JSON list of C-alpha atoms in Angstrom, two decimals:
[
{"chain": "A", "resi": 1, "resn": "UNK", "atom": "CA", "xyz": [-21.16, 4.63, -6.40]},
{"chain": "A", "resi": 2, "resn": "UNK", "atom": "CA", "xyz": [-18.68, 7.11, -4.82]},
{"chain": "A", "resi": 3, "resn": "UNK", "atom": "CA", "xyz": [-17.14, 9.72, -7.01]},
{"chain": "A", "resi": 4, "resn": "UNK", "atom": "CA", "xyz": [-14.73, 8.82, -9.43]},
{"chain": "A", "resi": 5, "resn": "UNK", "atom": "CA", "xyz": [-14.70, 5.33, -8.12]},
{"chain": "A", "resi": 6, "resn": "UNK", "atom": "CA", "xyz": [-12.37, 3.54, -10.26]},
{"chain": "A", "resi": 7, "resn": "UNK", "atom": "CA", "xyz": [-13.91, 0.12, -12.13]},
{"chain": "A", "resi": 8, "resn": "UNK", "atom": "CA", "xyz": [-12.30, -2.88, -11.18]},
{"chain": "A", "resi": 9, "resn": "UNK", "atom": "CA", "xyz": [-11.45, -6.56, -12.85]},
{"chain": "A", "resi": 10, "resn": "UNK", "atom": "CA", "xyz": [-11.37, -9.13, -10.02]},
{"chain": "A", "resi": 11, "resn": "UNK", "atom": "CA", "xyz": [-9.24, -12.43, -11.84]},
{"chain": "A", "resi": 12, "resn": "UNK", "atom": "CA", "xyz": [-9.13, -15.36, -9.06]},
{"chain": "A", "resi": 13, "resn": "UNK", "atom": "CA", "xyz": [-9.38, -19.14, -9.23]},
{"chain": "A", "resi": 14, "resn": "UNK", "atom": "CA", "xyz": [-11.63, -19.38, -6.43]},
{"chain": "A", "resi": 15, "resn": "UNK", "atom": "CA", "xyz": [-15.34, -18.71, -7.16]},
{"chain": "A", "resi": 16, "resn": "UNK", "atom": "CA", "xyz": [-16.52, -17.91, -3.38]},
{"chain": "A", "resi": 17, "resn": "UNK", "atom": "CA", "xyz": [-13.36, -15.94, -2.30]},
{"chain": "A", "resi": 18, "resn": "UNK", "atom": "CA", "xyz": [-14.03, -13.95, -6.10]},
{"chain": "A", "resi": 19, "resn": "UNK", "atom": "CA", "xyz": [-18.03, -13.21, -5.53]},
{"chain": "A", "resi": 20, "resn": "UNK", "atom": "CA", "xyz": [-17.17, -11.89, -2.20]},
{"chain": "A", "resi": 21, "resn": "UNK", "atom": "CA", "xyz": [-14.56, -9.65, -3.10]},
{"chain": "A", "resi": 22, "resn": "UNK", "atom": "CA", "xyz": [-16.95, -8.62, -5.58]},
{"chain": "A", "resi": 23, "resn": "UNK", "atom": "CA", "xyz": [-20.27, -8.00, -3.51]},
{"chain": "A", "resi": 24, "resn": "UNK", "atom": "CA", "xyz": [-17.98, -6.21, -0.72]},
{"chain": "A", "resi": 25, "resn": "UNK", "atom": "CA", "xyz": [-16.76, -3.83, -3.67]},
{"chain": "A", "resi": 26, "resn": "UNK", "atom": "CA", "xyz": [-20.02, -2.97, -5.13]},
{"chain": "A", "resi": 27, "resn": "UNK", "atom": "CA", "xyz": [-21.23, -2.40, -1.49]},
{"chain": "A", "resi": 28, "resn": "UNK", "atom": "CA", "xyz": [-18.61, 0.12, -1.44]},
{"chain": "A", "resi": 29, "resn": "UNK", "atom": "CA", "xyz": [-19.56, 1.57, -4.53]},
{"chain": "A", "resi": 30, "resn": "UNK", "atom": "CA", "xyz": [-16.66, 0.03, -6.49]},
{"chain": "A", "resi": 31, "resn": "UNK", "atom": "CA", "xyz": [-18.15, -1.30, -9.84]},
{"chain": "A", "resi": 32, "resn": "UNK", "atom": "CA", "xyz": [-16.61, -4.46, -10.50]},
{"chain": "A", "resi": 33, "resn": "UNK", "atom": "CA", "xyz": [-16.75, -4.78, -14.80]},
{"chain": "A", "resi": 34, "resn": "UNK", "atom": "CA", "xyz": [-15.46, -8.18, -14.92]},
{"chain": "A", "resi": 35, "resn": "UNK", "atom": "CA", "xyz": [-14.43, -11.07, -13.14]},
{"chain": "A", "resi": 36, "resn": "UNK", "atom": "CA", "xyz": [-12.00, -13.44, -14.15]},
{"chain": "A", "resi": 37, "resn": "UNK", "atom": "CA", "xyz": [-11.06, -17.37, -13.34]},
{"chain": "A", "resi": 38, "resn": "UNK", "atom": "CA", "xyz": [-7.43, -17.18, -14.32]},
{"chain": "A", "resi": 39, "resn": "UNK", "atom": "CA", "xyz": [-5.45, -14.84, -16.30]},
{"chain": "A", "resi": 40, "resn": "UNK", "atom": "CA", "xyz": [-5.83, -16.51, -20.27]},
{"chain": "A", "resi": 41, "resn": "UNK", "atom": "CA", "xyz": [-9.81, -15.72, -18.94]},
{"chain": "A", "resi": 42, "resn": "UNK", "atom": "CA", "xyz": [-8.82, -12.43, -18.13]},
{"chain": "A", "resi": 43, "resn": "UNK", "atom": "CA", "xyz": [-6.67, -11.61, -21.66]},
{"chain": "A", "resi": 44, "resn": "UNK", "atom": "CA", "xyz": [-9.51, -13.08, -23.59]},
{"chain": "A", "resi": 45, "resn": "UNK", "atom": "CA", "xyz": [-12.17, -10.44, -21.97]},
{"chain": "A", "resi": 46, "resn": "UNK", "atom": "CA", "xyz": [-10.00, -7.61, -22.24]},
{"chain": "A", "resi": 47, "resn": "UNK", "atom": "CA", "xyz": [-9.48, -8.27, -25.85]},
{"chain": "A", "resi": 48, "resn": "UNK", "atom": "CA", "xyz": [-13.63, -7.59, -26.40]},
{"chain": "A", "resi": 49, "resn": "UNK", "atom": "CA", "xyz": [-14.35, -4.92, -24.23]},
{"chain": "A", "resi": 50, "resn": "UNK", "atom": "CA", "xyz": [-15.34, -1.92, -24.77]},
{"chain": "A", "resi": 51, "resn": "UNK", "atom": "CA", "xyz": [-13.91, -0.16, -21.76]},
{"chain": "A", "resi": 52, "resn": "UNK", "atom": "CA", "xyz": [-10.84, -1.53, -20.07]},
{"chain": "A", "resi": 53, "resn": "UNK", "atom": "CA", "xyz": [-11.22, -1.33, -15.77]},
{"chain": "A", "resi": 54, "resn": "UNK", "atom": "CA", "xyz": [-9.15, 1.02, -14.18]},
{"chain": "A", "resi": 55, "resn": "UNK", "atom": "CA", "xyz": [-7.64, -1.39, -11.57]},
{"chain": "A", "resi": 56, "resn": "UNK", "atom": "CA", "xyz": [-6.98, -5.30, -12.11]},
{"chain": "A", "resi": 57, "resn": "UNK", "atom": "CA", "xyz": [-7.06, -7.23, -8.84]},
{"chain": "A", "resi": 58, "resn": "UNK", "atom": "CA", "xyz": [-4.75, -10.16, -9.40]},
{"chain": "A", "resi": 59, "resn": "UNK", "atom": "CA", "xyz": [-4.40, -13.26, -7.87]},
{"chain": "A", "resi": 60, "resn": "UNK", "atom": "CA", "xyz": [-0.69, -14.58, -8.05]},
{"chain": "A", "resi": 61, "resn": "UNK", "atom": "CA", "xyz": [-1.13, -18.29, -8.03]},
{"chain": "A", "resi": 62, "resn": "UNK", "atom": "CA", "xyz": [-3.97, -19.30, -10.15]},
{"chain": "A", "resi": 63, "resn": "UNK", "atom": "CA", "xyz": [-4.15, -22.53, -13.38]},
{"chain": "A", "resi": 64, "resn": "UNK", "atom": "CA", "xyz": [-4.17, -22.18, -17.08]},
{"chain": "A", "resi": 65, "resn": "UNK", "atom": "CA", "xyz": [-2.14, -18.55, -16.68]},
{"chain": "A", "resi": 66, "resn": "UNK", "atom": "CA", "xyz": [-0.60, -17.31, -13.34]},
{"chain": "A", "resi": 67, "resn": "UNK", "atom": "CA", "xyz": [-0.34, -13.91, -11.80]},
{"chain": "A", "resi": 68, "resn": "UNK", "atom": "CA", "xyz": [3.35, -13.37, -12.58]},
{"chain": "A", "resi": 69, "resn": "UNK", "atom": "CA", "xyz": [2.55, -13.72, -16.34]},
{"chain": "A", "resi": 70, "resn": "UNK", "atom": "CA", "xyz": [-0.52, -12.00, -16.66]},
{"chain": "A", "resi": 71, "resn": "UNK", "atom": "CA", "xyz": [1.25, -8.84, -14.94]},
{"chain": "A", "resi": 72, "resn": "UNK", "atom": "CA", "xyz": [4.13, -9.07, -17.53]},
{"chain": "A", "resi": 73, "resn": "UNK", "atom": "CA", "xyz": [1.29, -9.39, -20.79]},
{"chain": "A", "resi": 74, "resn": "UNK", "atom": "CA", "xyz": [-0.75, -6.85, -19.03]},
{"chain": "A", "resi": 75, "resn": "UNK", "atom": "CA", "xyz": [1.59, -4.03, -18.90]},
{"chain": "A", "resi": 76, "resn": "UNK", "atom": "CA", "xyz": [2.74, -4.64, -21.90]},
{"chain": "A", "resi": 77, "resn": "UNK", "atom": "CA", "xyz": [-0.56, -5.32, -24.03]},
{"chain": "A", "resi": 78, "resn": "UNK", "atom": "CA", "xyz": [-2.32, -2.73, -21.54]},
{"chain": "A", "resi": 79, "resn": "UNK", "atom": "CA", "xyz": [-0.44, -0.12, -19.53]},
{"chain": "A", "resi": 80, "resn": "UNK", "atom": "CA", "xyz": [-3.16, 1.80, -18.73]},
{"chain": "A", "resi": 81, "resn": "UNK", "atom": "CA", "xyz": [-4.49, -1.07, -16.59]},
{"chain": "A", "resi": 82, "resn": "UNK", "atom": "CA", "xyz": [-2.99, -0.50, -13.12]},
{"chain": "A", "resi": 83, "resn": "UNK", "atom": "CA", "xyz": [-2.50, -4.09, -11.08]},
{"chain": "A", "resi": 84, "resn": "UNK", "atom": "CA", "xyz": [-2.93, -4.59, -7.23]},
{"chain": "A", "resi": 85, "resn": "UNK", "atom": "CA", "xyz": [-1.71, -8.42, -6.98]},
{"chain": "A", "resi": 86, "resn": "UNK", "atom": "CA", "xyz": [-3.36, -10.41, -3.89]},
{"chain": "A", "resi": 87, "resn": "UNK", "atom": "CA", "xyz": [-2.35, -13.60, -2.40]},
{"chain": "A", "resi": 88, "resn": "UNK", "atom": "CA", "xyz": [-2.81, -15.68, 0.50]},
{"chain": "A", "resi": 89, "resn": "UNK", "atom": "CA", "xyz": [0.87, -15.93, 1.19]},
{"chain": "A", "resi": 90, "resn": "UNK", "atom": "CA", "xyz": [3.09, -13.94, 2.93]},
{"chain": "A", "resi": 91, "resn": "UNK", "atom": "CA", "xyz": [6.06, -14.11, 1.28]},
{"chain": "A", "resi": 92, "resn": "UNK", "atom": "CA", "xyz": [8.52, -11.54, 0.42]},
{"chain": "A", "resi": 93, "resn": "UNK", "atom": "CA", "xyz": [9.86, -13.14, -2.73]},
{"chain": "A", "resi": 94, "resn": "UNK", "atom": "CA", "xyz": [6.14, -13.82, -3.82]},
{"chain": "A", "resi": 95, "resn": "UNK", "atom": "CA", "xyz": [5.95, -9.48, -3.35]},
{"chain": "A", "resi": 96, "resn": "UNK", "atom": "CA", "xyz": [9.18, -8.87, -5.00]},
{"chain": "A", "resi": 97, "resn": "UNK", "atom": "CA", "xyz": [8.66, -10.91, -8.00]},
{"chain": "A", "resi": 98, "resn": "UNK", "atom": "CA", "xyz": [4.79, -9.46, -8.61]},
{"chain": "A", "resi": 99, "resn": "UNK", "atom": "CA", "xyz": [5.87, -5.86, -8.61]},
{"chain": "A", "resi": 100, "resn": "UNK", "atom": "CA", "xyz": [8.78, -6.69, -10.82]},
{"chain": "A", "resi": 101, "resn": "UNK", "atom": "CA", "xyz": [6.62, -7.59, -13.37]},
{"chain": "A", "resi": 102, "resn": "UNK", "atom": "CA", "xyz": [4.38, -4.49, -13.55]},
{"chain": "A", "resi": 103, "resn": "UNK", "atom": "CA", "xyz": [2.29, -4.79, -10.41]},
{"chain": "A", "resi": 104, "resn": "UNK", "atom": "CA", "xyz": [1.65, -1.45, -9.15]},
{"chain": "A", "resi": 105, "resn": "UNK", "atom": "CA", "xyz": [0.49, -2.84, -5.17]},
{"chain": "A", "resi": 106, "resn": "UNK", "atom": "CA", "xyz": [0.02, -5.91, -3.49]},
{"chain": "A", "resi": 107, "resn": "UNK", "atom": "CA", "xyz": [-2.53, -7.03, -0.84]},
{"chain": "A", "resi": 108, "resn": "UNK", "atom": "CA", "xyz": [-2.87, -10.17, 1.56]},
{"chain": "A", "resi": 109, "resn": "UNK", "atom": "CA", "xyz": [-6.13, -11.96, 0.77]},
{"chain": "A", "resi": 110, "resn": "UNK", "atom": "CA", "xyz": [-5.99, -11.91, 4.70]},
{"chain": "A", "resi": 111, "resn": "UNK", "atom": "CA", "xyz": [-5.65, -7.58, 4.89]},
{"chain": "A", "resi": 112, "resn": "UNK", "atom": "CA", "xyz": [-8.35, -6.23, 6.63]},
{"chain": "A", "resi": 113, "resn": "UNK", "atom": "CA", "xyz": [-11.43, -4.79, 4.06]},
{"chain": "A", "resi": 114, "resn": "UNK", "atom": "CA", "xyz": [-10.75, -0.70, 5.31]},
{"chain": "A", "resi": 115, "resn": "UNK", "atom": "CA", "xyz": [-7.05, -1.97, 4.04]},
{"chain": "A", "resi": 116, "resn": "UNK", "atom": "CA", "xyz": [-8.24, -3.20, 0.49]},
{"chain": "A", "resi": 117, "resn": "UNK", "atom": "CA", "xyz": [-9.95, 0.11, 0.01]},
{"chain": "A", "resi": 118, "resn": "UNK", "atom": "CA", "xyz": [-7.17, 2.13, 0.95]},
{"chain": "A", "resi": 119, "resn": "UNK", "atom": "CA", "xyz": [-5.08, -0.07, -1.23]},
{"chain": "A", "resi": 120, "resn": "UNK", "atom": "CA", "xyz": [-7.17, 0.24, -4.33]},
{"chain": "A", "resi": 121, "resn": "UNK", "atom": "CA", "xyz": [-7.80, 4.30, -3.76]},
{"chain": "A", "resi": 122, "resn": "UNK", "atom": "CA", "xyz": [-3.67, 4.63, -3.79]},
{"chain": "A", "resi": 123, "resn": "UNK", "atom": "CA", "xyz": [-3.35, 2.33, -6.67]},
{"chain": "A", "resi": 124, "resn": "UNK", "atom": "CA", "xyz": [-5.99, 4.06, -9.00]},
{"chain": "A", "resi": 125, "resn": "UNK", "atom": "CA", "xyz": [-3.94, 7.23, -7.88]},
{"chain": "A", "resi": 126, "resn": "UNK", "atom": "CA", "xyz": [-0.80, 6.06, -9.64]},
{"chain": "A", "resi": 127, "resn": "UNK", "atom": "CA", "xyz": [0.15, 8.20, -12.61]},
{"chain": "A", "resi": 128, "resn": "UNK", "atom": "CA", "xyz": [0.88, 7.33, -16.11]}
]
């Protein structure tokens, strides 16, 4: 694990596209804490955890609960939480509307991997 490596919630629909997000963190020496298939799956862990992560990465369009609400519940139910939302689309509305909501960065599922750690590092650098 690399010093003060922040832990991480992964919350994404897809199973494959989720495990290897996950196994390229941990090979990075990101510990991922929890992993997520939509965001109602997300709230429903946070509510039980001990220790919340430090960084949520947060797929925008996902069933049962989307990204653009589980932003909005998140910073208000847990502020602490900082969110990096990730899609697959490029769109500029998509970005716009995400950070509106709370999110505090936003990657392209499609960003190369030295750009998601980069990403993450700057996020988990964000003051409260």
């Amino acid at each position: 694990m690399q010093l003060n490596s922040p832990t991480i919630a992964i919350v994404d629909d897809h199973a494959l596209f989720r495990e290897a997000v996950c196994s390229f963190l941990r090979r990075k020496g990101y510990p991922v804490i929890m992993e997520a298939h939509h965001g109602k799956d997300l709230l429903n862990q946070l509510a039980v955890m001990d220790k919340l992560p430090d960084v949520c990465l947060l797929d925008i369009d996902m069933p049962v609960m989307d990204g653009y609400q589980t932003a909005s519940i998140l910073k208000e139910k847990y502020p602490t939480i900082k969110i990096l939302a990730m899609t697959v689309f490029n769109h500029i509305e998509k970005r716009e509307n995400i950070l509106m909501l709370g999110a505090d960065g936003f990657l392209l599922k499609s960003n190369k991997p030295e750009t998601w750690i980069e990403t993450i590092k700057k996020v988990n650098e964000i003051q409260r």
